[in-house]
PDB file of C-alpha atoms and ligand atoms in Angstrom:
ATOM      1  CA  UNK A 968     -16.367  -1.787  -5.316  1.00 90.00           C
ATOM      2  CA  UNK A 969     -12.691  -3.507  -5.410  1.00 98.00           C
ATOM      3  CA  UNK A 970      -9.935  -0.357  -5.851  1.00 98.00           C
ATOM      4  CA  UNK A 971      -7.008  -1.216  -8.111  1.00 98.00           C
ATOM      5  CA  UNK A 972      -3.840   0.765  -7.205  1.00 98.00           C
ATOM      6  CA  UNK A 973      -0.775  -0.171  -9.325  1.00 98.00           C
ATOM      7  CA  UNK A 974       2.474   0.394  -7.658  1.00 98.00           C
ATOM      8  CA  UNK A 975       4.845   2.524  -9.160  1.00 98.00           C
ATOM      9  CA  UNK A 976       7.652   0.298  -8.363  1.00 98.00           C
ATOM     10  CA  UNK A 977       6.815  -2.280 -11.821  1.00 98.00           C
ATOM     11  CA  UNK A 978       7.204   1.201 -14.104  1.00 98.00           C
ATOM     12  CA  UNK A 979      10.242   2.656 -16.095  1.00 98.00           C
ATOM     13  CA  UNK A 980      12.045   4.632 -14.261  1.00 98.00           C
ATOM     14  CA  UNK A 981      13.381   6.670 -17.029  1.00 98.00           C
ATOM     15  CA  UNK A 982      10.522   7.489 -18.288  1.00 98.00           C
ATOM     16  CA  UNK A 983       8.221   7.936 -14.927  1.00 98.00           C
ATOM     17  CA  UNK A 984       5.938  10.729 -16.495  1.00 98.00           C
ATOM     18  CA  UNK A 985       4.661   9.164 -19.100  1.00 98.00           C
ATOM     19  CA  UNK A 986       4.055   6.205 -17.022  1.00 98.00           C
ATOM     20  CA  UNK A 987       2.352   7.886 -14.199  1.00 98.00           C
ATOM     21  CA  UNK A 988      -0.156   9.039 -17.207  1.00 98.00           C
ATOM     22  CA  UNK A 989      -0.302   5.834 -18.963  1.00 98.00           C
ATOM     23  CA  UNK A 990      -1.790   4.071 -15.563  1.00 98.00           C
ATOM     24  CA  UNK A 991      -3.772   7.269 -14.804  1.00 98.00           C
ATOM     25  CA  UNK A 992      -5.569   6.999 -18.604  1.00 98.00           C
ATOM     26  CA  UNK A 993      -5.870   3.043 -18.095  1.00 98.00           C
ATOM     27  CA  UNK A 994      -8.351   3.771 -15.077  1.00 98.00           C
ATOM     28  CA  UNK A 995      -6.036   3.187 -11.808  1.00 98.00           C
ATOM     29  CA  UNK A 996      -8.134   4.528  -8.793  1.00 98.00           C
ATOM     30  CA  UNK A 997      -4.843   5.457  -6.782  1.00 98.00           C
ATOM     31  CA  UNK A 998      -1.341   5.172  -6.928  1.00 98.00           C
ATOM     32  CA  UNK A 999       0.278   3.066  -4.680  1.00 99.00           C
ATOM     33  CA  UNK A1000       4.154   4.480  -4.056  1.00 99.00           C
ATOM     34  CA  UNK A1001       6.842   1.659  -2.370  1.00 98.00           C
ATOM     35  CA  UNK A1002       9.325   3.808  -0.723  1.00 98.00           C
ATOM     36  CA  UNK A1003      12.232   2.045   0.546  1.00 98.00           C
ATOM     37  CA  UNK A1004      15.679   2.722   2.490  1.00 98.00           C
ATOM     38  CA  UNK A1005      17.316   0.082   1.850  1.00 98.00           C
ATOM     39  CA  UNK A1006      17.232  -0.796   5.656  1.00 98.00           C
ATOM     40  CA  UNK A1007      13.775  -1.624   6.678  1.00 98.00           C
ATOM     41  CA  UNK A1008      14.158  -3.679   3.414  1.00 98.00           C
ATOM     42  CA  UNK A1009      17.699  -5.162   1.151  1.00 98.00           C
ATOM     43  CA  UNK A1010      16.024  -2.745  -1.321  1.00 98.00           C
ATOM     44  CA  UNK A1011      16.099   1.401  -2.583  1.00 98.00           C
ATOM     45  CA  UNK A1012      13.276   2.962  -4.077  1.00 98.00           C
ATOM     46  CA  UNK A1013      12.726   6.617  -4.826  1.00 98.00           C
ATOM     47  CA  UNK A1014      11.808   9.411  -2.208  1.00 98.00           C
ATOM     48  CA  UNK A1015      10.278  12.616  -1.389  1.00 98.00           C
ATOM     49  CA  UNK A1016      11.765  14.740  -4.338  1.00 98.00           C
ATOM     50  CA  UNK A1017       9.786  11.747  -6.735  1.00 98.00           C
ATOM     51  CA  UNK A1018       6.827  12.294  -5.313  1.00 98.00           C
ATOM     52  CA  UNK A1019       6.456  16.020  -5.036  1.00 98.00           C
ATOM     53  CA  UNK A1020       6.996  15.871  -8.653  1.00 98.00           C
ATOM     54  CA  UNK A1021       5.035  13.327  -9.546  1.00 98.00           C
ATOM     55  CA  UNK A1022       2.070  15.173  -7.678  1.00 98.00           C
ATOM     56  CA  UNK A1023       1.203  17.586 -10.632  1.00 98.00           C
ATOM     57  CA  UNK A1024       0.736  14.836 -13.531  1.00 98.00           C
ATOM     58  CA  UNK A1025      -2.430  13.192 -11.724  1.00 98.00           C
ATOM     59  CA  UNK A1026      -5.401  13.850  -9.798  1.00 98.00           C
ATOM     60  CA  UNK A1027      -5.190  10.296  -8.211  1.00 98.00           C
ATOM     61  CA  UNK A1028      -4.598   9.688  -4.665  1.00 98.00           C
ATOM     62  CA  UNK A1029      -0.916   9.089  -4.014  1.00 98.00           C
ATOM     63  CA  UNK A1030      -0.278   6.069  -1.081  1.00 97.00           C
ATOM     64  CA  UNK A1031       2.525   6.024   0.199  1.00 98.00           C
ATOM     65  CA  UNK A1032       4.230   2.348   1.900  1.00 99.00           C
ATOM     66  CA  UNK A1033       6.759   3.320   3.759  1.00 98.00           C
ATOM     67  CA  UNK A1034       9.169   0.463   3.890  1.00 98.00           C
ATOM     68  CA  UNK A1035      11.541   2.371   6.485  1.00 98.00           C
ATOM     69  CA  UNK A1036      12.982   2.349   9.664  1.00 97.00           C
ATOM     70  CA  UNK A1037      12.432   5.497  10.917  1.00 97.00           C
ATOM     71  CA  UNK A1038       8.788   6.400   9.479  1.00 98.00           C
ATOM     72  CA  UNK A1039       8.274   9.445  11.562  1.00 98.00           C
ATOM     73  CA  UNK A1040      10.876  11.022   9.198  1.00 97.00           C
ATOM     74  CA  UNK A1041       9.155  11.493   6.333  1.00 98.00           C
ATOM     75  CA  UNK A1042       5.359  12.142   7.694  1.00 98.00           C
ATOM     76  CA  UNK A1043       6.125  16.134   7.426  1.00 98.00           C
ATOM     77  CA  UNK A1044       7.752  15.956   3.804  1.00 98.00           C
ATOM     78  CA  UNK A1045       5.405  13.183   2.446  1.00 98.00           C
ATOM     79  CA  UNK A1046       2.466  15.682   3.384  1.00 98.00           C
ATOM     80  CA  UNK A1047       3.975  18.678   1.858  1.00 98.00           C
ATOM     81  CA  UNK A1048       4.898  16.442  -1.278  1.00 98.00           C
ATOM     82  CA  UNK A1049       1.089  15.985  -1.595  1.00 98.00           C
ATOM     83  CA  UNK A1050       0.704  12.348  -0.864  1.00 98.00           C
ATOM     84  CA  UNK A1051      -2.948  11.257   0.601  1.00 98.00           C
ATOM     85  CA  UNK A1052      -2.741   8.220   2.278  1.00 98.00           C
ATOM     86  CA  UNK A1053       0.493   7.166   4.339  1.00 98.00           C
ATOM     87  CA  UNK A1054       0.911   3.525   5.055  1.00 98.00           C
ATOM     88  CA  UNK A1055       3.991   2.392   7.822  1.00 98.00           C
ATOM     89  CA  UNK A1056       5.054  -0.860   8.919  1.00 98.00           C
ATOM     90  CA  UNK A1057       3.717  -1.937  12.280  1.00 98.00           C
ATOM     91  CA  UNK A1058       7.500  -3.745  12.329  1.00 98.00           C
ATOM     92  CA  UNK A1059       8.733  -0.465  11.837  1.00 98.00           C
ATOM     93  CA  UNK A1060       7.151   2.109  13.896  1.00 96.00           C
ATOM     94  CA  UNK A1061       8.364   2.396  17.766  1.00 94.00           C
ATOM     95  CA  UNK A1062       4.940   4.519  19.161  1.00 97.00           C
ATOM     96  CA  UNK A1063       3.080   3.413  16.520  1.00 98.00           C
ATOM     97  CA  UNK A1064      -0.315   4.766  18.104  1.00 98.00           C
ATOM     98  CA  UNK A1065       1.935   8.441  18.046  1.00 98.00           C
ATOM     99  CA  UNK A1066       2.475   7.925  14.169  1.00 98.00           C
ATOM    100  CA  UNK A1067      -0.883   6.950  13.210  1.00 98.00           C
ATOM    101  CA  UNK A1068      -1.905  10.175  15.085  1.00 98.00           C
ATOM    102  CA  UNK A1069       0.430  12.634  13.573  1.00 98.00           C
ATOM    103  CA  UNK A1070      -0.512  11.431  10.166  1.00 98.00           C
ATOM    104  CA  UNK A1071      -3.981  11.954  10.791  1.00 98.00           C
ATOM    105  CA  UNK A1072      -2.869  16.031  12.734  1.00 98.00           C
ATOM    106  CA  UNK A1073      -1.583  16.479   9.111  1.00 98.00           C
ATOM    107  CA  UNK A1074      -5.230  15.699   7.365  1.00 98.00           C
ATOM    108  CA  UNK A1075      -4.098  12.563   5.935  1.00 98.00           C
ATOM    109  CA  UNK A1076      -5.325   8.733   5.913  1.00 98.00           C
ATOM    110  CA  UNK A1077      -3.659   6.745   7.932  1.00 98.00           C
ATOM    111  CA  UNK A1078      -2.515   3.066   7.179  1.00 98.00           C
ATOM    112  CA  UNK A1079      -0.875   0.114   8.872  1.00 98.00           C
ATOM    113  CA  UNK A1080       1.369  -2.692   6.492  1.00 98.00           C
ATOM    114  CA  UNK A1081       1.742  -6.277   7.935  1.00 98.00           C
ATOM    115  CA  UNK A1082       4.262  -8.319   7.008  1.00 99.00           C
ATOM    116  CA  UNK A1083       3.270 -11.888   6.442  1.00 98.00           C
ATOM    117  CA  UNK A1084       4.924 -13.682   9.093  1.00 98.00           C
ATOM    118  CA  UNK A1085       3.361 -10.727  11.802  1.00 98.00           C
ATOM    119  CA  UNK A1086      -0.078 -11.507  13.312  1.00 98.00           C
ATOM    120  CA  UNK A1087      -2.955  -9.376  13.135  1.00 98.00           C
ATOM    121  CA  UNK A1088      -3.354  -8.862  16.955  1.00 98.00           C
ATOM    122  CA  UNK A1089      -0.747  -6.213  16.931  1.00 98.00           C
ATOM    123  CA  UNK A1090      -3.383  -4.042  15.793  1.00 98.00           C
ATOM    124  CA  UNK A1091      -5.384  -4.966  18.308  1.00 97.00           C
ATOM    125  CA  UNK A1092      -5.193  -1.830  20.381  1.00 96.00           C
ATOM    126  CA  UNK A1093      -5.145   0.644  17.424  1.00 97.00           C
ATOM    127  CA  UNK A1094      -7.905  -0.692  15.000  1.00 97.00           C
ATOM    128  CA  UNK A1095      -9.976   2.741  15.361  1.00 97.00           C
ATOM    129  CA  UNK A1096      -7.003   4.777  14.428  1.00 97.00           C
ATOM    130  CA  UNK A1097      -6.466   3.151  10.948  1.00 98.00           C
ATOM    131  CA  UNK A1098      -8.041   4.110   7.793  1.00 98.00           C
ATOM    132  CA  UNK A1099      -6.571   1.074   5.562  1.00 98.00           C
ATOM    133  CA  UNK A1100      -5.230  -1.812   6.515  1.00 99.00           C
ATOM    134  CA  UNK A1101      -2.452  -3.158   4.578  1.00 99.00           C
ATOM    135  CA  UNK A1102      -1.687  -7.184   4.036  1.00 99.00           C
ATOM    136  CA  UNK A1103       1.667  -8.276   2.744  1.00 99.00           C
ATOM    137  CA  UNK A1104       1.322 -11.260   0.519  1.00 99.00           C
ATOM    138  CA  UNK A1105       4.955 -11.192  -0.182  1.00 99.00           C
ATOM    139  CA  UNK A1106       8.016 -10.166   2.016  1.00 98.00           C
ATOM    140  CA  UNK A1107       8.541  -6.802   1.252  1.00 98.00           C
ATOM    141  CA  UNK A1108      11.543  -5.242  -0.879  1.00 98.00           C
ATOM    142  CA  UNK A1109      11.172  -6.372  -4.325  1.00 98.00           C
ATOM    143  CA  UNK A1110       8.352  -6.211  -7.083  1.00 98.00           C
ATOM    144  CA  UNK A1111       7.543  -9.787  -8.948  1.00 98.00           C
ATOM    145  CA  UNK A1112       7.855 -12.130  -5.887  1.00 98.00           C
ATOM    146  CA  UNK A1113       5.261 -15.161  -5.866  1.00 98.00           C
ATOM    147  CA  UNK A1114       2.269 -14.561  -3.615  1.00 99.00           C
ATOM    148  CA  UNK A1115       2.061 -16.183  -0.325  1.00 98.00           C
ATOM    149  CA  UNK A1116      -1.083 -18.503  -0.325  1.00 98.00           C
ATOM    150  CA  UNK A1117      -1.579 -18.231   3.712  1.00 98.00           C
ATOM    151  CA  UNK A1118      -2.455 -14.212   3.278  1.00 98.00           C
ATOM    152  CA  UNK A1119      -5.910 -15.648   2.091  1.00 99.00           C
ATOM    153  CA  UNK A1120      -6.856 -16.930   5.618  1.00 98.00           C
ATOM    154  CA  UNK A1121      -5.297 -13.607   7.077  1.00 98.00           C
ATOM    155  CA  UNK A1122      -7.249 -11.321   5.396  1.00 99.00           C
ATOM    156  CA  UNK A1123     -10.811 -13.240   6.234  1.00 98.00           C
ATOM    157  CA  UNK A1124     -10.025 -13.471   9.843  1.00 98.00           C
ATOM    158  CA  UNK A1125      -9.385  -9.727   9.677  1.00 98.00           C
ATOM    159  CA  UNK A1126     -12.591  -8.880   7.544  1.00 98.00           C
ATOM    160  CA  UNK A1127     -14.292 -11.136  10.306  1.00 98.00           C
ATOM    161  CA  UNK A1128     -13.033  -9.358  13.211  1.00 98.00           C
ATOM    162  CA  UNK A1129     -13.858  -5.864  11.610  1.00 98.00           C
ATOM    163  CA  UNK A1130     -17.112  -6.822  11.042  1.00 98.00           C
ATOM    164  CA  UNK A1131     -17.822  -7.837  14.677  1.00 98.00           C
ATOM    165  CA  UNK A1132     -16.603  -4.535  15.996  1.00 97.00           C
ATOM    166  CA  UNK A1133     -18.427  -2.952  13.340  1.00 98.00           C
ATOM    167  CA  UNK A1134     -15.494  -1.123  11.852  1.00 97.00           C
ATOM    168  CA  UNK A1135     -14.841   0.152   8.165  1.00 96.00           C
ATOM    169  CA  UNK A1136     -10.728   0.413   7.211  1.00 98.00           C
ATOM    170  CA  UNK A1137     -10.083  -0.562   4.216  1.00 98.00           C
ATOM    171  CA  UNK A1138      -8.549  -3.411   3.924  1.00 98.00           C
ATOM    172  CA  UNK A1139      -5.400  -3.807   0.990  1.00 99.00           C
ATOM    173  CA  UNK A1140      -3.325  -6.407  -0.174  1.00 99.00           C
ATOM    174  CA  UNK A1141       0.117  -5.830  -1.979  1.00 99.00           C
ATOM    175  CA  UNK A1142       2.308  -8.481  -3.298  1.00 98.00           C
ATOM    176  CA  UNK A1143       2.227 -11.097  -6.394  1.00 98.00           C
ATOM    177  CA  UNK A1144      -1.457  -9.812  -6.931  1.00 99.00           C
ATOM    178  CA  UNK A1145      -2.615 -11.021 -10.686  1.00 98.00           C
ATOM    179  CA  UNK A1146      -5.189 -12.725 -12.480  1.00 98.00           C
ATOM    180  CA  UNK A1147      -5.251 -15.937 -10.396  1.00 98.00           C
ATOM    181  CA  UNK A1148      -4.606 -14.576  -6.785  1.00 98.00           C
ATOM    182  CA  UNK A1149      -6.779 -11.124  -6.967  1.00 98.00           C
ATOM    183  CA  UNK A1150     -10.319 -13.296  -7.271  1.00 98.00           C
ATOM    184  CA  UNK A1151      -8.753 -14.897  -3.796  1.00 98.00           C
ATOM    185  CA  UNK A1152      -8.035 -12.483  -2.161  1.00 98.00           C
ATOM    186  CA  UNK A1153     -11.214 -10.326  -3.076  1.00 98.00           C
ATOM    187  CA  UNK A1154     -13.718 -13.084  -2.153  1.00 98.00           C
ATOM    188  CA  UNK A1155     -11.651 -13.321   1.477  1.00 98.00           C
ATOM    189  CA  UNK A1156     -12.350  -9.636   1.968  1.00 98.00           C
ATOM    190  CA  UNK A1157      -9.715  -6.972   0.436  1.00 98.00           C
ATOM    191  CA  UNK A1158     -11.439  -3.961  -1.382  1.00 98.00           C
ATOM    192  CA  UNK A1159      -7.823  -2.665  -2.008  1.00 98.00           C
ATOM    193  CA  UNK A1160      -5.630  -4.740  -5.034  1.00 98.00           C
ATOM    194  CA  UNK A1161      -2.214  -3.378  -5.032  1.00 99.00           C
ATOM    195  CA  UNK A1162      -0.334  -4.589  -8.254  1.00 98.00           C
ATOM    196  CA  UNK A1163       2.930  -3.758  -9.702  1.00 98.00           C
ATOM    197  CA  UNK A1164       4.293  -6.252 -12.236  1.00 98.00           C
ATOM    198  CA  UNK A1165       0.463  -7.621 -13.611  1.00 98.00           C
ATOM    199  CA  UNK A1166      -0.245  -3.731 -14.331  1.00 98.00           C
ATOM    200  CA  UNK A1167       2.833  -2.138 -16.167  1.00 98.00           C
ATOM    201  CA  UNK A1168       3.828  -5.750 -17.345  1.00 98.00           C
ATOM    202  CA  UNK A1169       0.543  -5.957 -18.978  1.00 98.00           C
ATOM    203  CA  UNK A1170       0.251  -5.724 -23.210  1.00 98.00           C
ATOM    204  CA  UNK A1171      -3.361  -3.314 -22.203  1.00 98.00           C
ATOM    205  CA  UNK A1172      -3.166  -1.803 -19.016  1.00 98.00           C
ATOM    206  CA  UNK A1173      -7.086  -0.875 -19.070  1.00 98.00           C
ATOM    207  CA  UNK A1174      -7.512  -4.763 -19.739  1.00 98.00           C
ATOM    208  CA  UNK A1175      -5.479  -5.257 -16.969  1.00 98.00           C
ATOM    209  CA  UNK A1176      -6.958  -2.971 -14.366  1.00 98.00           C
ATOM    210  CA  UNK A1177     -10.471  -4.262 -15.194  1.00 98.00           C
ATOM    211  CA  UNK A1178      -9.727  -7.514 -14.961  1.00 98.00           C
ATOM    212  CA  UNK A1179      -8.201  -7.453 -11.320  1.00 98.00           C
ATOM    213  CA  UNK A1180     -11.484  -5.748 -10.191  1.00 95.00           C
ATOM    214  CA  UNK A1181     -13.073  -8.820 -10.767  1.00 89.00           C
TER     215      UNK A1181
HETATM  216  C1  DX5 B  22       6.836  -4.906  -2.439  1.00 84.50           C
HETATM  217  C2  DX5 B  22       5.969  -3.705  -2.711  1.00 84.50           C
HETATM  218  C3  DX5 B  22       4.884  -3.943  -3.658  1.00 84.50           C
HETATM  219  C4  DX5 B  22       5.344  -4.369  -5.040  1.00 84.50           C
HETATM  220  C5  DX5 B  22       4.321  -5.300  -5.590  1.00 84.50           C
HETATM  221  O1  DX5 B  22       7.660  -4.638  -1.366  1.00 84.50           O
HETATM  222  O2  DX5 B  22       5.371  -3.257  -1.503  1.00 84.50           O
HETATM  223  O3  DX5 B  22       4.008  -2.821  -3.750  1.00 84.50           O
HETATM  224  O4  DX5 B  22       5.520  -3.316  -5.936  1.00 84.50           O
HETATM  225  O5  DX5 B  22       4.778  -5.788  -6.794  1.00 84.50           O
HETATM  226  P1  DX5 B  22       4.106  -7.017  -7.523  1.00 84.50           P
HETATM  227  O6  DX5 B  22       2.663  -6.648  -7.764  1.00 84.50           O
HETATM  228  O7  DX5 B  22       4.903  -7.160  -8.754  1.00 84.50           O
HETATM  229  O8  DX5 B  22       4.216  -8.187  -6.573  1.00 84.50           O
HETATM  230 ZN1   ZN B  23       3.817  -1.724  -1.672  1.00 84.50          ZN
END
């Protein structure tokens, strides 16, 4: 069963409520929240006070990408904001093995992003610590970039590798995700489709969603 978890970032703004129940009624199984600081990435996004109000309008899962420098930041406020999953940047986090575990102390899952020039082996040493794997197929920052055809290889090499050591994260994939690329990058192995643009861009949402899940 592929999971289809629009980001946020593709919505109005100014009118974020109505948004957050317009994916939530088209069938979205989570909600996939960029936040940025405009120094991890050239880019701002919305933070903590967002999501805690967000949090009432949906039962869905909140994930959190934290495109930021200093992750650890946020862990304590993203928890008590009600997010369920919190995904950092391997480029980003200093004790990386520390952060994964003081996500998990606070009951939440616990994810690792990628960017697409950084190879999988720097999770070599942390794979049983992760929940959900995350796969840039863009550079991070901005919504509505092209996809980056080499994330297909990445992803089965990394399904491959799970399945020799016999391990279960989930494995996502965020960036230029639509019609064409999401059959790709489902065959290779992703059970996560994170899609911005292709979701709120879409004339029928529920079309959309449905679609992507192949
Ligand atoms: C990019 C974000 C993505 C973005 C995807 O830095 O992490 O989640 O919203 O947008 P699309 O699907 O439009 O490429
Ligand atoms: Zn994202």
């Amino acid at each position: 069963m592929v999971i289809v978890s629009p980001s946020l970032l593709a919505a109005n703004f100014a009118i974020l409520k109505d948004e957050v129940k317009r994916i939530d009624a088209a069938g979205a199984d989570m909600l996939h929240l960029d936040i940025m600081d405009g120094h991890f990435v050239p880019n701002l996004t919305f933070g903590v006070p967002i999501v805690k109000d967000l949090r009432p309008l949906t039962n869905l899962p909140f994930d959190a990408h934290l495109m930021v420098k200093n992750p650890d930041m946020y862990l304590e406020p993203l928890a008590v904001a009600g997010v369920d999953i919190i995904t950092v940047h391997v480029e980003a986090a200093l004790h990386l093995h520390r952060t994964l575990q003081s996500i998990k102390e606070r009951g939440l899952k616990a994810g690792v992003a990628l960017n697409p020039a950084t190879p999988l082996c720097f999770l070599e040493h942390i794979y049983s610590e992760l929940d959900l794997i995350l796969i840039m197929s863009v550079n991070p920052g901005f919504g509505g970039q092209q996809f980056i055809p080499e994330s297909v290889a990445k992803i089965k090499t990394l399904r491959r590798h799970l399945k020799n050591m016999n391990m279960a994260p989930a494995i996502a994939v965020d960036g230029g995700i639509n019609l064409e690329t999401a059959p790709k990058v489902i065959a290779a192995g992703a059970n996560i489709i994170v899609a911005g643009s292709a979701i709120f861009g879409a004339k029928d949402a529920k079309k959309m969603i449905t679609a992507l899940r192949g």
